[in-house]
Amino acid sequence: MIYWELFVAFFIANIVGYGGGPATIPLVEYEVVTRYGWMTVEEFGEVVALSNALPGPIATKMAGYIGFAEAGVLGAGVALFATVMPSLILMIIMLSILMRFKDSPKVKKLSAFVRPTIAVLLGAMTVRFIETSYFDNGWLQTIFLLGSSYYLMEVRRMHPAFVILLALLYGGIFLG
């Protein structure tokens, strides 16, 4: 049963998650945290942070980790397959259609209309992560980590992986 649930969770999130790996994160969070209850919001946030720090596509790293945590090596394989399969099937279908209509203004507008939706999904997830941090660590730690992360990434142009590593180090020392 757990293998079927892993397959359904990651297949659904990835077949409707238009816009790449980051666009599927809120959908995977719903499946993993809300629907199946495999993780808390805090645990899921840690998976997202670690997946962002490692090289490669985020969706497959998250699927591999969550599948392994729930059902071992076979669970990781099932979750990875369910993550990749929708993209593979849809890529073959969509590329054949897209090549036929690639100069159409309607196709160009389709992408433009989907972007705000993805931004809202990611923003809603960010608010949930901030709420979790606020309740677990207090407003002072949350504001410090938000401000420091923004400064390091936007002003100092530090790679997000290093910001995540610094935040993990900070949390290990001061919040652990």
N, CA and C atoms as an extended XYZ file, in Angstrom:
528
Properties=species:S:1:pos:R:3:atomname:S:1:resname:S:1:resid:I:1 pbc="F F F"
N         0.821       -1.206        0.000 N   MET     1
C         0.000        0.000        0.000 CA  MET     1
C         0.861        1.264        0.000 C   MET     1
N         1.970        1.252        0.775 N   ILE     2
C         2.818        2.439        0.849 CA  ILE     2
C         3.436        2.757       -0.511 C   ILE     2
N         3.752        1.731       -1.302 N   TYR     3
C         4.336        1.982       -2.625 CA  TYR     3
C         3.310        2.650       -3.551 C   TYR     3
N         2.080        2.189       -3.481 N   TRP     4
C         1.036        2.808       -4.293 CA  TRP     4
C         0.808        4.256       -3.859 C   TRP     4
N         0.801        4.498       -2.540 N   GLU     5
C         0.618        5.863       -2.040 CA  GLU     5
C         1.779        6.766       -2.456 C   GLU     5
N         3.004        6.243       -2.395 N   LEU     6
C         4.154        7.033       -2.856 CA  LEU     6
C         4.021        7.360       -4.346 C   LEU     6
N         3.618        6.344       -5.121 N   PHE     7
C         3.462        6.573       -6.552 CA  PHE     7
C         2.401        7.632       -6.826 C   PHE     7
N         1.249        7.502       -6.202 N   VAL     8
C         0.148        8.454       -6.425 CA  VAL     8
C         0.557        9.854       -5.977 C   VAL     8
N         1.173        9.958       -4.812 N   ALA     9
C         1.555       11.272       -4.277 CA  ALA     9
C         2.495       12.004       -5.235 C   ALA     9
N         3.525       11.342       -5.684 N   PHE    10
C         4.502       12.018       -6.533 CA  PHE    10
C         4.038       12.110       -7.986 C   PHE    10
N         3.252       11.158       -8.441 N   PHE    11
C         2.730       11.235       -9.806 CA  PHE    11
C         1.782       12.418       -9.953 C   PHE    11
N         0.846       12.557       -9.019 N   ILE    12
C        -0.123       13.665       -9.091 CA  ILE    12
C         0.591       15.007       -8.991 C   ILE    12
N         1.503       15.124       -8.037 N   ALA    13
C         2.210       16.397       -7.860 CA  ALA    13
C         2.997       16.775       -9.112 C   ALA    13
N         3.547       15.795       -9.777 N   ASN    14
C         4.386       16.097      -10.931 CA  ASN    14
C         3.623       16.178      -12.240 C   ASN    14
N         2.456       15.570      -12.307 N   ILE    15
C         1.700       15.678      -13.556 CA  ILE    15
C         0.946       17.013      -13.622 C   ILE    15
N         0.587       17.589      -12.481 N   VAL    16
C        -0.101       18.882      -12.495 CA  VAL    16
C         0.836       20.038      -12.147 C   VAL    16
N         2.072       19.769      -11.788 N   GLY    17
C         3.031       20.806      -11.411 CA  GLY    17
C         3.716       21.403      -12.622 C   GLY    17
N         3.036       22.307      -13.285 N   TYR    18
C         3.587       22.951      -14.467 CA  TYR    18
C         4.561       24.053      -14.048 C   TYR    18
N         5.749       24.078      -14.626 N   GLY    19
C         6.697       25.154      -14.353 CA  GLY    19
C         8.014       24.677      -13.769 C   GLY    19
N         8.253       23.385      -13.733 N   GLY    20
C         9.526       22.888      -13.244 CA  GLY    20
C         9.459       22.406      -11.802 C   GLY    20
N        10.616       21.956      -11.311 N   GLY    21
C        10.697       21.371       -9.981 CA  GLY    21
C        10.173       22.258       -8.865 C   GLY    21
N        10.584       23.544       -8.808 N   PRO    22
C        10.078       24.391       -7.730 CA  PRO    22
C         8.554       24.526       -7.734 C   PRO    22
N         7.936       24.448       -8.904 N   ALA    23
C         6.478       24.563       -8.966 CA  ALA    23
C         5.792       23.362       -8.338 C   ALA    23
N         6.480       22.238       -8.248 N   THR    24
C         5.862       21.044       -7.665 CA  THR    24
C         6.009       20.997       -6.147 C   THR    24
N         6.868       21.836       -5.589 N   ILE    25
C         7.130       21.769       -4.146 CA  ILE    25
C         5.855       21.944       -3.329 C   ILE    25
N         5.034       22.967       -3.582 N   PRO    26
C         3.799       23.078       -2.787 CA  PRO    26
C         2.859       21.887       -2.979 C   PRO    26
N         2.848       21.308       -4.172 N   LEU    27
C         1.989       20.152       -4.427 CA  LEU    27
C         2.507       18.925       -3.685 C   LEU    27
N         3.825       18.733       -3.699 N   VAL    28
C         4.422       17.620       -2.951 CA  VAL    28
C         4.198       17.832       -1.457 C   VAL    28
N         4.330       19.065       -1.008 N   GLU    29
C         4.088       19.353        0.410 CA  GLU    29
C         2.675       18.960        0.808 C   GLU    29
N         1.696       19.285       -0.036 N   TYR    30
C         0.307       18.906        0.265 CA  TYR    30
C         0.181       17.395        0.391 C   TYR    30
N         0.751       16.671       -0.558 N   GLU    31
C         0.646       15.210       -0.531 CA  GLU    31
C         1.357       14.622        0.692 C   GLU    31
N         2.563       15.093        0.962 N   VAL    32
C         3.409       14.497        2.004 CA  VAL    32
C         2.967       14.914        3.407 C   VAL    32
N         2.618       16.181        3.571 N   VAL    33
C         2.283       16.703        4.907 CA  VAL    33
C         0.792       16.566        5.189 C   VAL    33
N        -0.038       17.072        4.295 N   THR    34
C        -1.473       17.153        4.563 CA  THR    34
C        -2.204       15.853        4.250 C   THR    34
N        -1.996       15.330        3.056 N   ARG    35
C        -2.791       14.171        2.635 CA  ARG    35
C        -2.373       12.875        3.336 C   ARG    35
N        -1.065       12.576        3.309 N   TYR    36
C        -0.618       11.298        3.870 CA  TYR    36
C        -0.007       11.426        5.268 C   TYR    36
N         0.394       12.621        5.665 N   GLY    37
C         0.936       12.823        7.015 CA  GLY    37
C         2.263       12.139        7.260 C   GLY    37
N         3.070       11.995        6.220 N   TRP    38
C         4.369       11.346        6.386 CA  TRP    38
C         5.368       12.245        7.101 C   TRP    38
N         5.192       13.561        6.994 N   MET    39
C         6.120       14.511        7.591 CA  MET    39
C         5.351       15.692        8.150 C   MET    39
N         6.010       16.411        9.076 N   THR    40
C         5.468       17.686        9.535 CA  THR    40
C         5.937       18.782        8.575 C   THR    40
N         5.371       19.963        8.711 N   VAL    41
C         5.806       21.090        7.875 CA  VAL    41
C         7.287       21.373        8.109 C   VAL    41
N         7.710       21.273        9.359 N   GLU    42
C         9.121       21.527        9.688 CA  GLU    42
C        10.032       20.498        9.024 C   GLU    42
N         9.671       19.228        9.091 N   GLU    43
C        10.482       18.186        8.454 CA  GLU    43
C        10.521       18.389        6.940 C   GLU    43
N         9.364       18.735        6.361 N   PHE    44
C         9.323       18.974        4.918 CA  PHE    44
C        10.198       20.166        4.552 C   PHE    44
N        10.184       21.208        5.372 N   GLY    45
C        11.052       22.356        5.136 CA  GLY    45
C        12.523       21.980        5.147 C   GLY    45
N        12.895       21.073        6.033 N   GLU    46
C        14.282       20.599        6.069 CA  GLU    46
C        14.631       19.824        4.796 C   GLU    46
N        13.678       19.019        4.301 N   VAL    47
C        13.914       18.279        3.050 CA  VAL    47
C        14.102       19.258        1.895 C   VAL    47
N        13.274       20.299        1.844 N   VAL    48
C        13.408       21.307        0.777 CA  VAL    48
C        14.754       22.005        0.879 C   VAL    48
N        15.154       22.369        2.093 N   ALA    49
C        16.424       23.071        2.277 CA  ALA    49
C        17.600       22.193        1.855 C   ALA    49
N        17.605       20.961        2.292 N   LEU    50
C        18.702       20.057        1.920 CA  LEU    50
C        18.691       19.761        0.426 C   LEU    50
N        17.499       19.611       -0.147 N   SER    51
C        17.422       19.350       -1.586 CA  SER    51
C        17.921       20.539       -2.394 C   SER    51
N        17.673       21.738       -1.900 N   ASN    52
C        18.184       22.935       -2.576 CA  ASN    52
C        19.693       23.037       -2.478 C   ASN    52
N        20.254       22.542       -1.388 N   ALA    53
C        21.713       22.660       -1.182 CA  ALA    53
C        22.499       21.678       -2.047 C   ALA    53
N        21.866       20.621       -2.491 N   LEU    54
C        22.572       19.614       -3.281 CA  LEU    54
C        22.403       19.890       -4.769 C   LEU    54
N        23.386       19.489       -5.577 N   PRO    55
C        23.252       19.705       -7.024 CA  PRO    55
C        22.192       18.783       -7.634 C   PRO    55
N        21.567       19.253       -8.707 N   GLY    56
C        20.593       18.447       -9.440 CA  GLY    56
C        19.176       18.930       -9.239 C   GLY    56
N        18.232       18.332       -9.966 N   PRO    57
C        16.823       18.741       -9.882 CA  PRO    57
C        16.255       18.486       -8.494 C   PRO    57
N        15.520       19.461       -7.978 N   ILE    58
C        15.016       19.378       -6.605 CA  ILE    58
C        13.926       18.322       -6.457 C   ILE    58
N        13.074       18.164       -7.463 N   ALA    59
C        11.945       17.238       -7.338 CA  ALA    59
C        12.421       15.801       -7.167 C   ALA    59
N        13.445       15.410       -7.908 N   THR    60
C        13.907       14.026       -7.806 CA  THR    60
C        14.628       13.778       -6.483 C   THR    60
N        15.351       14.790       -5.997 N   LYS    61
C        16.030       14.622       -4.706 CA  LYS    61
C        15.012       14.477       -3.588 C   LYS    61
N        13.968       15.310       -3.645 N   MET    62
C        12.924       15.217       -2.625 CA  MET    62
C        12.215       13.865       -2.707 C   MET    62
N        11.905       13.423       -3.909 N   ALA    63
C        11.216       12.148       -4.069 CA  ALA    63
C        12.075       10.995       -3.553 C   ALA    63
N        13.345       11.008       -3.896 N   GLY    64
C        14.238        9.947       -3.436 CA  GLY    64
C        14.331        9.906       -1.920 C   GLY    64
N        14.466       11.071       -1.314 N   TYR    65
C        14.594       11.109        0.142 CA  TYR    65
C        13.301       10.671        0.824 C   TYR    65
N        12.187       11.260        0.402 N   ILE    66
C        10.912       10.959        1.056 CA  ILE    66
C        10.524        9.483        0.815 C   ILE    66
N        10.739        9.002       -0.403 N   GLY    67
C        10.453        7.595       -0.687 CA  GLY    67
C        11.300        6.663        0.147 C   GLY    67
N        12.574        7.001        0.312 N   PHE    68
C        13.464        6.173        1.133 CA  PHE    68
C        13.057        6.229        2.597 C   PHE    68
N        12.712        7.423        3.067 N   ALA    69
C        12.317        7.566        4.478 CA  ALA    69
C        11.049        6.777        4.782 C   ALA    69
N        10.154        6.658        3.808 N   GLU    70
C         8.884        5.975        4.054 CA  GLU    70
C         8.931        4.478        3.766 C   GLU    70
N         9.740        4.057        2.787 N   ALA    71
C         9.673        2.641        2.384 CA  ALA    71
C        11.009        2.094        1.881 C   ALA    71
N        12.123        2.652        2.315 N   GLY    72
C        13.424        2.106        1.950 CA  GLY    72
C        13.804        2.349        0.494 C   GLY    72
N        14.707        1.530        0.003 N   VAL    73
C        15.259        1.714       -1.343 CA  VAL    73
C        14.169        1.559       -2.404 C   VAL    73
N        13.302        0.578       -2.259 N   LEU    74
C        12.215        0.397       -3.234 CA  LEU    74
C        11.267        1.596       -3.217 C   LEU    74
N        11.018        2.136       -2.046 N   GLY    75
C        10.185        3.338       -1.938 CA  GLY    75
C        10.820        4.518       -2.646 C   GLY    75
N        12.145        4.653       -2.521 N   ALA    76
C        12.850        5.732       -3.226 CA  ALA    76
C        12.717        5.539       -4.735 C   ALA    76
N        12.840        4.295       -5.198 N   GLY    77
C        12.704        4.017       -6.626 CA  GLY    77
C        11.299        4.319       -7.140 C   GLY    77
N        10.297        3.927       -6.379 N   VAL    78
C         8.906        4.188       -6.778 CA  VAL    78
C         8.640        5.681       -6.843 C   VAL    78
N         9.077        6.408       -5.820 N   ALA    79
C         8.848        7.863       -5.781 CA  ALA    79
C         9.599        8.558       -6.921 C   ALA    79
N        10.829        8.131       -7.185 N   LEU    80
C        11.589        8.712       -8.299 CA  LEU    80
C        10.915        8.426       -9.638 C   LEU    80
N        10.476        7.189       -9.843 N   PHE    81
C         9.809        6.834      -11.092 CA  PHE    81
C         8.522        7.647      -11.274 C   PHE    81
N         7.745        7.776      -10.196 N   ALA    82
C         6.503        8.557      -10.269 CA  ALA    82
C         6.786       10.031      -10.526 C   ALA    82
N         7.941       10.515      -10.096 N   THR    83
C         8.315       11.917      -10.326 CA  THR    83
C         8.725       12.145      -11.775 C   THR    83
N         9.443       11.229      -12.345 N   VAL    84
C         9.986       11.391      -13.695 CA  VAL    84
C         8.973       11.012      -14.779 C   VAL    84
N         8.149       10.022      -14.519 N   MET    85
C         7.248        9.495      -15.544 CA  MET    85
C         6.301       10.539      -16.140 C   MET    85
N         5.628       11.365      -15.340 N   PRO    86
C         4.752       12.365      -15.967 CA  PRO    86
C         5.493       13.307      -16.902 C   PRO    86
N         6.677       13.721      -16.494 N   SER    87
C         7.450       14.630      -17.345 CA  SER    87
C         7.839       13.964      -18.650 C   SER    87
N         8.241       12.735      -18.573 N   LEU    88
C         8.647       12.010      -19.776 CA  LEU    88
C         7.482       11.856      -20.744 C   LEU    88
N         6.340       11.430      -20.226 N   ILE    89
C         5.165       11.243      -21.090 CA  ILE    89
C         4.711       12.580      -21.672 C   ILE    89
N         4.593       13.576      -20.784 N   LEU    90
C         4.109       14.877      -21.250 CA  LEU    90
C         5.098       15.563      -22.192 C   LEU    90
N         6.399       15.378      -21.956 N   MET    91
C         7.398       15.985      -22.851 CA  MET    91
C         7.251       15.452      -24.273 C   MET    91
N         7.050       14.171      -24.397 N   ILE    92
C         6.903       13.585      -25.725 CA  ILE    92
C         5.648       14.132      -26.412 C   ILE    92
N         4.547       14.180      -25.674 N   ILE    93
C         3.287       14.678      -26.250 CA  ILE    93
C         3.371       16.179      -26.543 C   ILE    93
N         3.824       16.949      -25.528 N   MET    94
C         3.843       18.411      -25.668 CA  MET    94
C         4.822       18.886      -26.737 C   MET    94
N         5.988       18.264      -26.819 N   LEU    95
C         6.952       18.702      -27.827 CA  LEU    95
C         6.435       18.483      -29.236 C   LEU    95
N         5.715       17.408      -29.435 N   SER    96
C         5.166       17.199      -30.774 CA  SER    96
C         4.102       18.257      -31.101 C   SER    96
N         3.308       18.657      -30.106 N   ILE    97
C         2.305       19.709      -30.318 CA  ILE    97
C         2.964       21.081      -30.412 C   ILE    97
N         3.899       21.332      -29.505 N   LEU    98
C         4.565       22.635      -29.469 CA  LEU    98
C         5.329       22.932      -30.761 C   LEU    98
N         5.973       21.943      -31.289 N   MET    99
C         6.714       22.161      -32.534 CA  MET    99
C         5.770       22.539      -33.668 C   MET    99
N         4.547       22.051      -33.592 N   ARG   100
C         3.567       22.374      -34.626 CA  ARG   100
C         3.060       23.819      -34.482 C   ARG   100
N         2.938       24.317      -33.219 N   PHE   101
C         2.349       25.640      -32.981 CA  PHE   101
C         3.314       26.598      -32.278 C   PHE   101
N         4.596       26.442      -32.433 N   LYS   102
C         5.566       27.210      -31.649 CA  LYS   102
C         5.513       28.717      -31.902 C   LYS   102
N         5.028       29.178      -32.995 N   ASP   103
C         4.970       30.614      -33.275 CA  ASP   103
C         3.612       31.232      -32.940 C   ASP   103
N         2.705       30.464      -32.377 N   SER   104
C         1.368       30.958      -32.057 CA  SER   104
C         1.397       31.898      -30.841 C   SER   104
N         0.714       33.047      -30.919 N   PRO   105
C         0.643       33.947      -29.750 CA  PRO   105
C        -0.072       33.301      -28.565 C   PRO   105
N        -1.006       32.392      -28.816 N   LYS   106
C        -1.730       31.717      -27.734 CA  LYS   106
C        -0.779       30.862      -26.888 C   LYS   106
N         0.151       30.211      -27.525 N   VAL   107
C         1.122       29.390      -26.793 CA  VAL   107
C         2.012       30.279      -25.924 C   VAL   107
N         2.405       31.423      -26.450 N   LYS   108
C         3.238       32.346      -25.677 CA  LYS   108
C         2.468       32.917      -24.489 C   LYS   108
N         1.176       33.211      -24.673 N   LYS   109
C         0.353       33.741      -23.573 CA  LYS   109
C         0.104       32.690      -22.504 C   LYS   109
N         0.012       31.427      -22.886 N   LEU   110
C        -0.217       30.350      -21.922 CA  LEU   110
C         0.855       30.369      -20.835 C   LEU   110
N         2.094       30.467      -21.233 N   SER   111
C         3.192       30.501      -20.256 CA  SER   111
C         3.117       31.750      -19.392 C   SER   111
N         2.751       32.868      -19.984 N   ALA   112
C         2.668       34.120      -19.230 CA  ALA   112
C         1.571       34.075      -18.170 C   ALA   112
N         0.466       33.376      -18.433 N   PHE   113
C        -0.632       33.291      -17.472 CA  PHE   113
C        -0.349       32.303      -16.340 C   PHE   113
N         0.492       31.328      -16.558 N   VAL   114
C         0.769       30.319      -15.531 CA  VAL   114
C         1.740       30.850      -14.480 C   VAL   114
N         2.637       31.723      -14.851 N   ARG   115
C         3.660       32.221      -13.918 CA  ARG   115
C         3.092       32.831      -12.639 C   ARG   115
N         2.066       33.705      -12.705 N   PRO   116
C         1.536       34.252      -11.439 CA  PRO   116
C         0.984       33.179      -10.509 C   PRO   116
N         0.393       32.144      -11.067 N   THR   117
C        -0.136       31.058      -10.239 CA  THR   117
C         0.987       30.358       -9.485 C   THR   117
N         2.085       30.110      -10.171 N   ILE   118
C         3.230       29.470       -9.522 CA  ILE   118
C         3.785       30.376       -8.427 C   ILE   118
N         3.841       31.673       -8.692 N   ALA   119
C         4.334       32.615       -7.683 CA  ALA   119
C         3.453       32.593       -6.439 C   ALA   119
N         2.133       32.508       -6.610 N   VAL   120
C         1.223       32.456       -5.458 CA  VAL   120
C         1.428       31.159       -4.673 C   VAL   120
N         1.577       30.037       -5.361 N   LEU   121
C         1.801       28.759       -4.674 CA  LEU   121
C         3.081       28.804       -3.847 C   LEU   121
N         4.171       29.310       -4.440 N   LEU   122
C         5.437       29.392       -3.711 CA  LEU   122
C         5.343       30.390       -2.560 C   LEU   122
N         4.617       31.500       -2.772 N   GLY   123
C         4.450       32.493       -1.706 CA  GLY   123
C         3.672       31.925       -0.531 C   GLY   123
N         2.609       31.169       -0.806 N   ALA   124
C         1.809       30.560        0.264 CA  ALA   124
C         2.641       29.567        1.065 C   ALA   124
N         3.470       28.810        0.377 N   MET   125
C         4.331       27.860        1.078 CA  MET   125
C         5.349       28.606        1.934 C   MET   125
N         5.877       29.717        1.426 N   THR   126
C         6.838       30.513        2.194 CA  THR   126
C         6.201       31.036        3.471 C   THR   126
N         4.965       31.482        3.381 N   VAL   127
C         4.261       31.976        4.583 CA  VAL   127
C         4.122       30.856        5.607 C   VAL   127
N         3.793       29.649        5.150 N   ARG   128
C         3.677       28.519        6.093 CA  ARG   128
C         5.020       28.213        6.755 C   ARG   128
N         6.120       28.290        5.985 N   PHE   129
C         7.450       28.057        6.568 CA  PHE   129
C         7.787       29.140        7.584 C   PHE   129
N         7.447       30.385        7.287 N   ILE   130
C         7.714       31.486        8.226 CA  ILE   130
C         6.894       31.292        9.503 C   ILE   130
N         5.630       30.900        9.348 N   GLU   131
C         4.793       30.644       10.535 CA  GLU   131
C         5.392       29.541       11.402 C   GLU   131
N         5.854       28.470       10.771 N   THR   132
C         6.454       27.368       11.518 CA  THR   132
C         7.701       27.833       12.246 C   THR   132
N         8.536       28.599       11.561 N   SER   133
C         9.744       29.126       12.197 CA  SER   133
C         9.395       30.049       13.354 C   SER   133
N         8.387       30.899       13.154 N   TYR   134
C         7.969       31.823       14.209 CA  TYR   134
C         7.504       31.063       15.452 C   TYR   134
N         6.677       30.045       15.272 N   PHE   135
C         6.159       29.304       16.421 CA  PHE   135
C         7.228       28.434       17.079 C   PHE   135
N         8.180       27.933       16.286 N   ASP   136
C         9.208       27.053       16.853 CA  ASP   136
C        10.399       27.821       17.424 C   ASP   136
N        10.763       28.956       16.803 N   ASN   137
C        12.000       29.644       17.175 CA  ASN   137
C        11.802       31.059       17.693 C   ASN   137
N        10.618       31.598       17.564 N   GLY   138
C        10.371       32.959       18.027 CA  GLY   138
C        10.586       33.979       16.919 C   GLY   138
N        10.049       35.160       17.126 N   TRP   139
C        10.089       36.176       16.081 CA  TRP   139
C        11.494       36.737       15.862 C   TRP   139
N        12.319       36.845       16.916 N   LEU   140
C        13.666       37.409       16.769 CA  LEU   140
C        14.538       36.528       15.873 C   LEU   140
N        14.532       35.222       16.126 N   GLN   141
C        15.327       34.295       15.294 CA  GLN   141
C        14.797       34.281       13.859 C   GLN   141
N        13.479       34.289       13.717 N   THR   142
C        12.885       34.251       12.377 CA  THR   142
C        13.255       35.494       11.579 C   THR   142
N        13.122       36.665       12.196 N   ILE   143
C        13.467       37.910       11.499 CA  ILE   143
C        14.956       37.931       11.160 C   ILE   143
N        15.807       37.488       12.098 N   PHE   144
C        17.247       37.467       11.839 CA  PHE   144
C        17.578       36.554       10.654 C   PHE   144
N        17.001       35.353       10.631 N   LEU   145
C        17.290       34.421        9.535 CA  LEU   145
C        16.726       34.921        8.206 C   LEU   145
N        15.524       35.504        8.227 N   LEU   146
C        14.959       36.074        6.996 CA  LEU   146
C        15.830       37.213        6.463 C   LEU   146
N        16.192       38.133        7.345 N   GLY   147
C        16.994       39.284        6.931 CA  GLY   147
C        18.382       38.883        6.459 C   GLY   147
N        19.005       37.994        7.205 N   SER   148
C        20.351       37.542        6.829 CA  SER   148
C        20.339       36.807        5.501 C   SER   148
N        19.349       35.948        5.315 N   SER   149
C        19.271       35.204        4.058 CA  SER   149
C        19.053       36.142        2.877 C   SER   149
N        18.151       37.104        3.055 N   TYR   150
C        17.900       38.071        1.981 CA  TYR   150
C        19.171       38.854        1.659 C   TYR   150
N        19.855       39.346        2.699 N   TYR   151
C        21.078       40.121        2.495 CA  TYR   151
C        22.147       39.288        1.773 C   TYR   151
N        22.354       38.067        2.227 N   LEU   152
C        23.402       37.238        1.623 CA  LEU   152
C        23.088       36.886        0.168 C   LEU   152
N        21.833       36.616       -0.131 N   MET   153
C        21.503       36.204       -1.500 CA  MET   153
C        21.329       37.385       -2.450 C   MET   153
N        20.660       38.443       -2.000 N   GLU   154
C        20.333       39.536       -2.911 CA  GLU   154
C        21.391       40.632       -2.952 C   GLU   154
N        22.019       40.936       -1.841 N   VAL   155
C        23.022       41.998       -1.811 CA  VAL   155
C        24.414       41.428       -2.069 C   VAL   155
N        24.754       40.364       -1.349 N   ARG   156
C        26.096       39.775       -1.476 CA  ARG   156
C        26.181       38.755       -2.610 C   ARG   156
N        25.053       38.411       -3.218 N   ARG   157
C        24.978       37.466       -4.341 CA  ARG   157
C        25.578       36.100       -3.995 C   ARG   157
N        25.379       35.671       -2.756 N   MET   158
C        25.871       34.362       -2.330 CA  MET   158
C        24.946       33.277       -2.873 C   MET   158
N        25.492       32.172       -3.285 N   HIS   159
C        24.702       31.062       -3.802 CA  HIS   159
C        23.763       30.551       -2.702 C   HIS   159
N        22.499       30.231       -3.062 N   PRO   160
C        21.546       29.760       -2.049 CA  PRO   160
C        22.021       28.535       -1.271 C   PRO   160
N        22.807       27.677       -1.890 N   ALA   161
C        23.297       26.491       -1.179 CA  ALA   161
C        24.154       26.896        0.020 C   ALA   161
N        24.980       27.926       -0.138 N   PHE   162
C        25.820       28.372        0.977 CA  PHE   162
C        24.987       29.061        2.056 C   PHE   162
N        23.945       29.772        1.633 N   VAL   163
C        23.051       30.412        2.608 CA  VAL   163
C        22.339       29.333        3.436 C   VAL   163
N        21.893       28.293        2.777 N   ILE   164
C        21.231       27.189        3.487 CA  ILE   164
C        22.204       26.515        4.442 C   ILE   164
N        23.432       26.294        3.996 N   LEU   165
C        24.429       25.679        4.873 CA  LEU   165
C        24.711       26.562        6.083 C   LEU   165
N        24.820       27.870        5.879 N   LEU   166
C        25.030       28.791        7.001 CA  LEU   166
C        23.838       28.767        7.959 C   LEU   166
N        22.629       28.710        7.415 N   ALA   167
C        21.435       28.652        8.261 CA  ALA   167
C        21.398       27.346        9.058 C   ALA   167
N        21.794       26.245        8.423 N   LEU   168
C        21.863       24.978        9.147 CA  LEU   168
C        22.892       25.056       10.272 C   LEU   168
N        24.033       25.645        9.979 N   LEU   169
C        25.087       25.805       10.990 CA  LEU   169
C        24.586       26.677       12.135 C   LEU   169
N        23.935       27.795       11.797 N   TYR   170
C        23.370       28.700       12.807 CA  TYR   170
C        22.337       27.967       13.665 C   TYR   170
N        21.460       27.223       13.016 N   GLY   171
C        20.444       26.485       13.752 CA  GLY   171
C        21.048       25.415       14.654 C   GLY   171
N        22.091       24.747       14.143 N   GLY   172
C        22.752       23.720       14.946 CA  GLY   172
C        23.421       24.286       16.180 C   GLY   172
N        23.966       25.491       16.059 N   ILE   173
C        24.682       26.111       17.182 CA  ILE   173
C        23.721       26.808       18.147 C   ILE   173
N        22.826       27.637       17.604 N   PHE   174
C        22.013       28.501       18.471 CA  PHE   174
C        20.602       27.984       18.746 C   PHE   174
N        20.093       27.105       17.914 N   LEU   175
C        18.710       26.659       18.102 CA  LEU   175
C        18.618       25.181       18.470 C   LEU   175
N        19.722       24.478       18.429 N   GLY   176
C        19.698       23.032       18.658 CA  GLY   176
C        19.573       22.596       20.059 C   GLY   176
